[in-house]
Short mmCIF file of C-alpha atoms and ligand atoms in Angstrom, two decimals:
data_model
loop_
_atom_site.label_atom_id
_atom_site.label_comp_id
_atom_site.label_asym_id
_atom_site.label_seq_id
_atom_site.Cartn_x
_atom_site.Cartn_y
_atom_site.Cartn_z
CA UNK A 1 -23.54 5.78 -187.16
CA UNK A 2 -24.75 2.47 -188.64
CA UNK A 3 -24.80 -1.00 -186.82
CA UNK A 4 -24.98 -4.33 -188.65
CA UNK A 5 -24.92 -6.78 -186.37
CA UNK A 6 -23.52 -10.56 -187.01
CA UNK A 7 -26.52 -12.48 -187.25
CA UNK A 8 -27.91 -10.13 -189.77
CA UNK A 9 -24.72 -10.73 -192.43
CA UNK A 10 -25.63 -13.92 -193.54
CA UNK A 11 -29.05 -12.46 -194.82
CA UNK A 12 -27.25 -9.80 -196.63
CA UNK A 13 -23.69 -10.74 -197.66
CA UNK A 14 -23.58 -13.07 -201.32
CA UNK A 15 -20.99 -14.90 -202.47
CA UNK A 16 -20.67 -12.99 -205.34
CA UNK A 17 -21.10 -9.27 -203.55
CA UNK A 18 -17.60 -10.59 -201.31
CA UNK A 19 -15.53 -11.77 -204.25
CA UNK A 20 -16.74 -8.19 -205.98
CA UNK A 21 -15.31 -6.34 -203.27
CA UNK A 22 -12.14 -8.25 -202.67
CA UNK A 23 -11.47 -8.67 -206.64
CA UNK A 24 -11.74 -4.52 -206.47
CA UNK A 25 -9.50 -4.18 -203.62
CA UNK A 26 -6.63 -6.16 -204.34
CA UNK A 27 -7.10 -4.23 -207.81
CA UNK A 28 -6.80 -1.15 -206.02
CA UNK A 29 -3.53 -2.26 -203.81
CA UNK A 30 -1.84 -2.97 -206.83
CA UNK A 31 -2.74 0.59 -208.56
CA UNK A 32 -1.83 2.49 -205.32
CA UNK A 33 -4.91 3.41 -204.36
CA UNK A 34 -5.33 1.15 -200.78
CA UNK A 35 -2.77 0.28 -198.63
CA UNK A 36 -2.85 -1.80 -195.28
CA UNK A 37 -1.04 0.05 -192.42
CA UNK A 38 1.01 -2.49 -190.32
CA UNK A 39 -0.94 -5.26 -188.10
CA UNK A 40 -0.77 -5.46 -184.65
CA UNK A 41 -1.33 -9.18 -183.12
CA UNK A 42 -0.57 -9.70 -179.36
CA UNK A 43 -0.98 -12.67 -176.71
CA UNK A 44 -2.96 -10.63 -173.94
CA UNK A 45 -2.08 -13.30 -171.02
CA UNK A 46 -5.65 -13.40 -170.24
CA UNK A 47 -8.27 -16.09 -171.02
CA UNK A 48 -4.67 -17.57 -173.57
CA UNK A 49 -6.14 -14.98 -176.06
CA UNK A 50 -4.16 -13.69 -179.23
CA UNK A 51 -5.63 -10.12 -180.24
CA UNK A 52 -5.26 -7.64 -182.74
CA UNK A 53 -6.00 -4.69 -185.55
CA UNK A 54 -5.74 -5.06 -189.02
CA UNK A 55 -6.55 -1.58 -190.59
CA UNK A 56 -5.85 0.04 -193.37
CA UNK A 57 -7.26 2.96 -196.29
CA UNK A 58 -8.99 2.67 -200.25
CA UNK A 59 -8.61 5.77 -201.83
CA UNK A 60 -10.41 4.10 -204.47
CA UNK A 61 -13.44 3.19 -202.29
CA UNK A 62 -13.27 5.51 -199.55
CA UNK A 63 -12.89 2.64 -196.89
CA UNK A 64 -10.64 3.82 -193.85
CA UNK A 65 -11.48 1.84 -190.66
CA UNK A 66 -10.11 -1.60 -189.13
CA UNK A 67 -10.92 -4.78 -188.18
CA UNK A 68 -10.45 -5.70 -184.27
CA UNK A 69 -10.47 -9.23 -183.11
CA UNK A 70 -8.61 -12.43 -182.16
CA UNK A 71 -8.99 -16.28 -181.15
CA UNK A 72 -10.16 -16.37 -177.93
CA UNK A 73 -9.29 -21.08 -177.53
CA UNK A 74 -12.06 -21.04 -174.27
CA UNK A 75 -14.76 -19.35 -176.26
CA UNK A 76 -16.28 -22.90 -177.23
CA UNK A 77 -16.79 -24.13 -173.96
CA UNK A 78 -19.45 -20.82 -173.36
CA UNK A 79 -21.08 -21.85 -176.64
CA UNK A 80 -19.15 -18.79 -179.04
CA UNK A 81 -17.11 -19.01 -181.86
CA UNK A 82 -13.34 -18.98 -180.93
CA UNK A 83 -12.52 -16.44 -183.70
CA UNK A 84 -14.28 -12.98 -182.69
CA UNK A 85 -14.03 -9.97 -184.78
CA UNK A 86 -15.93 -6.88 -185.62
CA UNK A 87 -14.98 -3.55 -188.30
CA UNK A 88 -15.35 -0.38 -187.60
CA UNK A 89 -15.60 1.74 -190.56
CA UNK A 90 -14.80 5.07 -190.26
CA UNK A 91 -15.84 8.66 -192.85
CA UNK A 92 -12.93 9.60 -194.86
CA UNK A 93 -13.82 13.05 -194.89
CA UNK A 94 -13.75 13.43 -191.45
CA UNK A 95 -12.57 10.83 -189.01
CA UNK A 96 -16.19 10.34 -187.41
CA UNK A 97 -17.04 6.50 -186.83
CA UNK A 98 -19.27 5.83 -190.18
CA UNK A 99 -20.32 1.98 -188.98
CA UNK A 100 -19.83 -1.16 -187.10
CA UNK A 101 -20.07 -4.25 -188.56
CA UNK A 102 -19.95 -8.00 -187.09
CA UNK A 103 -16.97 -9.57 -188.63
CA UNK A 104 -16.98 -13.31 -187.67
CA UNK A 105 -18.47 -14.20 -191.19
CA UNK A 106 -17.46 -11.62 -193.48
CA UNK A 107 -14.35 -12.81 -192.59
CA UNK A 108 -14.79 -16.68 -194.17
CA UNK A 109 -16.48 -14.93 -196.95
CA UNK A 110 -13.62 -12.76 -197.67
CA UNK A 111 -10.49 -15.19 -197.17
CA UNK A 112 -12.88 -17.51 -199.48
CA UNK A 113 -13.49 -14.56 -202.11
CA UNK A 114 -9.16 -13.84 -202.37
CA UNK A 115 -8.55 -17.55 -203.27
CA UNK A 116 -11.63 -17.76 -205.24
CA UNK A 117 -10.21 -14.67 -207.21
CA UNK A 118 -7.00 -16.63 -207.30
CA UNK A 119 -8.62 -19.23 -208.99
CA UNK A 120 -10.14 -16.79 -211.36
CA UNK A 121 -7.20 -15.24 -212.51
CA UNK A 122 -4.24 -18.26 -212.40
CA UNK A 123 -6.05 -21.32 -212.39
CA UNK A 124 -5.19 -23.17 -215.99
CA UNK A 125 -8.70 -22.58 -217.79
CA UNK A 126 -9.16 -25.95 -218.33
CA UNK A 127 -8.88 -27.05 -214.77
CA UNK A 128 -11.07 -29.71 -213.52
CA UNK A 129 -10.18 -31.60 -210.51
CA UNK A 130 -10.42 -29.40 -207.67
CA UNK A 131 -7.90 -30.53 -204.35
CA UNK A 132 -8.90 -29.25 -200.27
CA UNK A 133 -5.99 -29.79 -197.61
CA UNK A 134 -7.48 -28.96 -194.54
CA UNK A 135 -11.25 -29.89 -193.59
CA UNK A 136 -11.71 -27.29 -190.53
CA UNK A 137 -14.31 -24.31 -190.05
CA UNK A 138 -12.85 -22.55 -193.17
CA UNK A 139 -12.62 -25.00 -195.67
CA UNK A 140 -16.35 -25.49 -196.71
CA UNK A 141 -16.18 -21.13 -197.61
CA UNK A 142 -12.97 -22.01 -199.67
CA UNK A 143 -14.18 -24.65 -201.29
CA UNK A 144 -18.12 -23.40 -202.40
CA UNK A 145 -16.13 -20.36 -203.33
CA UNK A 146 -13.56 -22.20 -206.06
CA UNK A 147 -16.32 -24.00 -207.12
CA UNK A 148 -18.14 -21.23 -209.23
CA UNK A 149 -14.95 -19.89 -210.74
CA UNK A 150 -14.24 -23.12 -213.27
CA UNK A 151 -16.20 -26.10 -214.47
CA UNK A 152 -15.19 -28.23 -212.10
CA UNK A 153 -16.11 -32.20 -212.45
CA UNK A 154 -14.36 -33.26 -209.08
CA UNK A 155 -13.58 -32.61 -205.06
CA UNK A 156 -10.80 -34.40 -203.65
CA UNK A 157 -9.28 -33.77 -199.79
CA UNK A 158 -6.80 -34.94 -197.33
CA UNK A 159 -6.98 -33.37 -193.71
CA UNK A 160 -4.63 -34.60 -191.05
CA UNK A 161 -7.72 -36.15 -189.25
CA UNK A 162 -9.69 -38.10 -191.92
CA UNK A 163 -12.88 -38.06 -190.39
CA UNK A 164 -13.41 -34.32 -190.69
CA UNK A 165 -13.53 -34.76 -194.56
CA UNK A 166 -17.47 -35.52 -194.77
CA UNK A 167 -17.48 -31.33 -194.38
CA UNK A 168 -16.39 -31.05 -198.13
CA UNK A 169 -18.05 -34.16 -199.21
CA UNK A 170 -21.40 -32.53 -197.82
CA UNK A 171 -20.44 -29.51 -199.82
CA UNK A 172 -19.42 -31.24 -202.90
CA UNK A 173 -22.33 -33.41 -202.83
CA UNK A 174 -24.61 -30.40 -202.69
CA UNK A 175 -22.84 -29.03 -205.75
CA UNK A 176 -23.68 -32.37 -207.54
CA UNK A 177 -19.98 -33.21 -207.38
CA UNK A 178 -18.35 -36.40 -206.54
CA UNK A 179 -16.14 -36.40 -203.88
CA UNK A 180 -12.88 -39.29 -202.78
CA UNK A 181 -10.97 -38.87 -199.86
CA UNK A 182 -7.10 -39.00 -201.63
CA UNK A 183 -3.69 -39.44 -199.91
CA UNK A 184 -1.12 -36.02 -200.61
CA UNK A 185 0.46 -37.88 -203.67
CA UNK A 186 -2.60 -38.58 -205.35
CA UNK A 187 -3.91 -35.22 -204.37
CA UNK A 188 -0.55 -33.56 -206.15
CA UNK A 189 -1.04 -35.74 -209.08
CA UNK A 190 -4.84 -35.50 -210.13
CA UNK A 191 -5.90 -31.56 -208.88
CA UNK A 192 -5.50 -28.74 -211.32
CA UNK A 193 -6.25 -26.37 -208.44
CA UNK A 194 -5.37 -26.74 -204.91
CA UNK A 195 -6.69 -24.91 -201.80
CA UNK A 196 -4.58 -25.58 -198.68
CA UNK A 197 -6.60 -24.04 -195.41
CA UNK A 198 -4.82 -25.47 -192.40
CA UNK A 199 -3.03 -24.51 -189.24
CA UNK A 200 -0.02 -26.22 -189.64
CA UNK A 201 3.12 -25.39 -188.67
CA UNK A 202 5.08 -28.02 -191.33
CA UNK A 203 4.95 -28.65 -194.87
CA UNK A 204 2.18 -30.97 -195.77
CA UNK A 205 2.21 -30.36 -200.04
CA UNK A 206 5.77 -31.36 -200.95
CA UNK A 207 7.64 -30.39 -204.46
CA UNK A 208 7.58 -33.84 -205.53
CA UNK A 209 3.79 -34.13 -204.74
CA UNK A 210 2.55 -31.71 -207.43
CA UNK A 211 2.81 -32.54 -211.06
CA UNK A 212 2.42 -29.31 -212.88
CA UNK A 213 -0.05 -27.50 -215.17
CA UNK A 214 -1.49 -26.65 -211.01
CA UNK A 215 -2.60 -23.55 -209.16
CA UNK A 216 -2.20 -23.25 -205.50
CA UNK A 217 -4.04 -21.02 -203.32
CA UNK A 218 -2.18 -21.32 -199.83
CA UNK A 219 -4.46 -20.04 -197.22
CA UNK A 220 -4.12 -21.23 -193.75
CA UNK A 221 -0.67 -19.98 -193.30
CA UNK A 222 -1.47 -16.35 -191.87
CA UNK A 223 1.20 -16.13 -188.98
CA UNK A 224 5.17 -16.43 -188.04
CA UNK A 225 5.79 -19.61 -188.18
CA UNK A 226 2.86 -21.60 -189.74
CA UNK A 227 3.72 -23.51 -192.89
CA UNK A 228 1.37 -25.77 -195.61
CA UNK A 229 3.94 -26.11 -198.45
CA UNK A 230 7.53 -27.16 -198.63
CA UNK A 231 9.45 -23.97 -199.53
CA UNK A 232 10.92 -26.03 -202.71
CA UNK A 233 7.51 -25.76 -203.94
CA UNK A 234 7.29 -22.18 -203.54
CA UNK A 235 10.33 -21.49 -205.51
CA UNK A 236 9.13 -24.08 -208.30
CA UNK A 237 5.93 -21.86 -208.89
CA UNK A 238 5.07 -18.71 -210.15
CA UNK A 239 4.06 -16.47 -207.07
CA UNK A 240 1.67 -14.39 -206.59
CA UNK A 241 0.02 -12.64 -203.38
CA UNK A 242 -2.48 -9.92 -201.86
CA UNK A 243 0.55 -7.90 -200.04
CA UNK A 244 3.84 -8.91 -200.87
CA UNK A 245 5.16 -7.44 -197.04
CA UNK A 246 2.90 -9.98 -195.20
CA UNK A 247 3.81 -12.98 -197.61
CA UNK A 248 7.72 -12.32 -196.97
CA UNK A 249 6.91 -11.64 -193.19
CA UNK A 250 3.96 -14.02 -191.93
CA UNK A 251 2.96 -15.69 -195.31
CA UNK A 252 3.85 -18.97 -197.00
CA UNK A 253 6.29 -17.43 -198.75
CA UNK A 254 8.57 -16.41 -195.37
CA UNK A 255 9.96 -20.15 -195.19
CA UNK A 256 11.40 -19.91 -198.79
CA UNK A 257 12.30 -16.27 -198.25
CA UNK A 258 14.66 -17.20 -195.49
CA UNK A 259 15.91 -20.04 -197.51
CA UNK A 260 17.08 -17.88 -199.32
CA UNK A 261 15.18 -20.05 -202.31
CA UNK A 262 13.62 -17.01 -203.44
CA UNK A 263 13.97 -13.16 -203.72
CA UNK A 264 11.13 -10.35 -202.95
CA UNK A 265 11.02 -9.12 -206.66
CA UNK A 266 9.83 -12.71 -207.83
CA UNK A 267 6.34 -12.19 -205.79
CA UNK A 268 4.08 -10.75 -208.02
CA UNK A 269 0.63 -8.81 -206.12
CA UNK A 270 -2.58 -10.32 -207.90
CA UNK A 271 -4.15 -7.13 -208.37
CA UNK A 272 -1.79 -6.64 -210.89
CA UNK A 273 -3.01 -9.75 -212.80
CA UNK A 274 -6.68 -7.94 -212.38
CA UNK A 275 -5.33 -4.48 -213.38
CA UNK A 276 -3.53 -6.34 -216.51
CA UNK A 277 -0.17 -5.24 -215.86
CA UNK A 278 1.20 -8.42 -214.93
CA UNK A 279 0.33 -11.70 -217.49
CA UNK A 280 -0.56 -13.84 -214.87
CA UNK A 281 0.05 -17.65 -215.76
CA UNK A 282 2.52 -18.21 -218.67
CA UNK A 283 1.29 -21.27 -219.32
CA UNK A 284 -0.78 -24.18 -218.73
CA UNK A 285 1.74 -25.99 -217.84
CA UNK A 286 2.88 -24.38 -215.01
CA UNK A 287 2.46 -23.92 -211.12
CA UNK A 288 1.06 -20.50 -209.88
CA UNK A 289 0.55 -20.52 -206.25
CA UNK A 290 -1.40 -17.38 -204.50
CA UNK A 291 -0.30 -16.59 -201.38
CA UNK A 292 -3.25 -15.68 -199.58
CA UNK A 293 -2.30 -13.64 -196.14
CA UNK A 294 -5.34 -11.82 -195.25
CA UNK A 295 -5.30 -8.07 -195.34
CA UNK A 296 -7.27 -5.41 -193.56
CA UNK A 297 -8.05 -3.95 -196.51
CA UNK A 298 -10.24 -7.09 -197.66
CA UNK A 299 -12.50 -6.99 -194.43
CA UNK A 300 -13.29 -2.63 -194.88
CA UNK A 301 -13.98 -3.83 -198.44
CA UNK A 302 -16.54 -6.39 -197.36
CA UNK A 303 -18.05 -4.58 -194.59
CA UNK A 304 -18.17 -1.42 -196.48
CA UNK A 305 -20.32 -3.68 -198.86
CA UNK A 306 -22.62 -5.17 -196.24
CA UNK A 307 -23.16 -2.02 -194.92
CA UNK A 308 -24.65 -0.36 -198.43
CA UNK A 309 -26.79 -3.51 -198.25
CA UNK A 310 -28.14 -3.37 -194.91
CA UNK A 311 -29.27 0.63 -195.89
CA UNK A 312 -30.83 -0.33 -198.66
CA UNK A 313 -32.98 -3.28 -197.66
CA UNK A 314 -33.82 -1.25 -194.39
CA UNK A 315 -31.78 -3.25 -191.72
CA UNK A 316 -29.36 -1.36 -190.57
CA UNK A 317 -29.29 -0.11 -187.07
CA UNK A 318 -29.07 3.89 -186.94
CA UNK A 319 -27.66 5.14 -183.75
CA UNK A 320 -26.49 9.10 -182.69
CA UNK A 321 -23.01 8.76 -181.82
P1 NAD B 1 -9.92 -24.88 -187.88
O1 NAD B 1 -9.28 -24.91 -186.53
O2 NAD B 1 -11.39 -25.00 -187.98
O3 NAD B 1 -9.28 -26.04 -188.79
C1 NAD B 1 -7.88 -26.26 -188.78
C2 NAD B 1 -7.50 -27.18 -189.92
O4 NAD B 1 -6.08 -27.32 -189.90
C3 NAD B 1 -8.08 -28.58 -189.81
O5 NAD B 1 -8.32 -29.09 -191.10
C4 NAD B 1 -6.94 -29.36 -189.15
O6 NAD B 1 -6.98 -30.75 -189.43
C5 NAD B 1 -5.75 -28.72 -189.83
N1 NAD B 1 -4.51 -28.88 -189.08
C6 NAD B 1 -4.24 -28.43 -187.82
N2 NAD B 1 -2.98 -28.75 -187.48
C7 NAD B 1 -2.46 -29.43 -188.53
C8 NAD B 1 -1.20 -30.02 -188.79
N3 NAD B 1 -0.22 -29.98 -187.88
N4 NAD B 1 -0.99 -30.63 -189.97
C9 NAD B 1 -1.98 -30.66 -190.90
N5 NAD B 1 -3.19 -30.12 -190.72
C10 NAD B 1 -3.42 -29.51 -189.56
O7 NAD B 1 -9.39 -23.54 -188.57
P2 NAD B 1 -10.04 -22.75 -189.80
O8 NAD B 1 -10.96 -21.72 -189.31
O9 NAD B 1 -10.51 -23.72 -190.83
O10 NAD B 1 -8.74 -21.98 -190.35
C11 NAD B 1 -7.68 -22.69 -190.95
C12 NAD B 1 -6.46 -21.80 -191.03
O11 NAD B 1 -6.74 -20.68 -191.87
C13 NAD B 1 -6.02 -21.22 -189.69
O12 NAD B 1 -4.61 -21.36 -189.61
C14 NAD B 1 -6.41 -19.76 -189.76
O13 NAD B 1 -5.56 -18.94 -188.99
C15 NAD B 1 -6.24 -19.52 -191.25
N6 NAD B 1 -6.99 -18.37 -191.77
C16 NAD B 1 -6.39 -17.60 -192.71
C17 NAD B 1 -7.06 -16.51 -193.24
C18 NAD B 1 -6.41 -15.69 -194.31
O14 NAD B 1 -6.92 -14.62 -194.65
N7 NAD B 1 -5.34 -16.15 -194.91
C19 NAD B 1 -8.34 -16.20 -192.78
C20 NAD B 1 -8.97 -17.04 -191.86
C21 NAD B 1 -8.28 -18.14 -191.35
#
């Protein structure tokens, strides 16, 4: 059995080699091929924790495993990240535990590669003004992701706490990119492409916010409950997702869903954009939003990647098991 521990991912794990593996997985979701089995997410009533699996199988790849892990709110005060996760991959062939992988980054690097791929696929091709809501741990990953999939000439934010904005400034800056703080209106009016990556619990883009000709990638709403866009919104755009069961259930799409604003059959899975059986954007006029839920599937596809890397450049941790 391999190891690969955390500190070792950032030394292995590219931008590029994460939105590979998640632009092949959601491909392979949409064929058939991989399928997420259903998540489990529970409050432990110790330490206030919320912990959980998200597992799943590729056919296509060969990836069967899960990813275990949870927010843990006291973890900062003993100097650790509050979000703790790790995969365990496990052989196909024959159920034996394959590797374990550290999961705290791959998983910014993956929730940054499914908007990124987003982008890729729905953003109008022309798009230049690039819009963050939300300025927290996630955001900078979101944000240096979008920024190699169009020709982008400028970074605007809002967070709900202005002062946290100087973390995409410092990464906009380092792309040679100007950056202005904007109010939501502004932010609706001017960005081409929007990446929402909050925890909010109420709408924060309104309908009457965004213009048109815009692509939203709505990432921070992952649970029951949260919500980033107004559900109007939701139903003014062309929708797309990674797993349309999570976007009706826990996604940004569960607020119009029980609004009854729109139906199932509307959502559309982006790996059907990537496979070519869906069109994708109809035109550049219009407002695609990707509903970005996080699926198991996305972390085995990531780790499953760090873990050929760490073999071949000799850094993986062999144990007997
Ligand atoms: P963080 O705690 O570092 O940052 C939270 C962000 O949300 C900050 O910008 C904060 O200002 C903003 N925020 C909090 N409450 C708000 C409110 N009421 N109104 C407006 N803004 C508010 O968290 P993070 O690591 O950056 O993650 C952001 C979100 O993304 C979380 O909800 C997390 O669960 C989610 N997430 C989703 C995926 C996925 O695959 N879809 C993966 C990882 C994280």
């Amino acid at each position: 059995m391999i190891i690969v521990p955390e500190h070792e991912i950032s030394g292995l794990m590219t931008r590029q080699d994460s939105f590979d593996a998640v632009e092949k997985v959601f491909a392979s979701m949409a064929s058939g091929a991989a399928y997420n089995f259903p998540v489990i997410r529970e409050a432990i009533g110790h330490a206030d924790a919320l912990y959980g699996f998200k597992s799943g199988f590729d056919r296509a790849g060969l990836n069967l495993g899960l990813k275990s892990g949870g927010y843990w709110p006291g973890n900062a005060d003993k100097g650790l990240t509050n979000h703790q996760s790790t995969v365990f991959l496990f052989d196909a062939d024959t159920g034996k535990c394959r590797a374990i992988v550290g999961g705290n980054l791959l998983t910014a690097l993956r929730t940054a590669a499914a908007s990124a791929v987003s982008i890729k696929y729905l953003a109008p091709k022309s798009a230049k003004v690039l819009g963050m809501i939300g300025a927290g741990h996630q955001s900078s990953f979101q944000l240096r992701a979008a920024l190699d999939q169009r020709a982008f000439e400028k970074v605007i934010g809002w967070n709900l706490h202005p002062e946290h904005l100087s973390r995409l400034e410092d990464v906009a800056t380092e792309a040679g990119l100007p950056f202005e703080a904007v109010e939501l209106d502004q932010l609706g009016q001017e960005a081409d492409t929007i990446i929402t990556i909050t925890s909010s619990f109420a709408p924060i883009l309104k309908n009457a916010h965004v213009t048109g000709g815009t692509h939203i990638a709505c990432m921070g709403t992952d649970t029951v409950g949260k919500q980033e866009v107004d559900a109007e919104l939701v139903a003014r755009a062309q929708v797309f997702t990674d797993e349309v069961a999570q976007s009706i259930s826990l996604g940004e799409c569960q607020h119009a869903m029980s609004a009854g604003l729109i139906r199932q059959e509307q959502i559309a899975q982006i790996g059907d954009v990537i496979n070519g059986t869906h069109t994708g954007r109809t035109s550049e006029n219009d407002i695609t939003l990707f509903d970005g839920t996080g699926v198991g599937l996305q972390d085995l596809a990531v780790a499953s990647a760090v873990v050929e890397l760490a073999v071949a450049r000799g850094v993986a941790i062999e144990v007997d098991f």
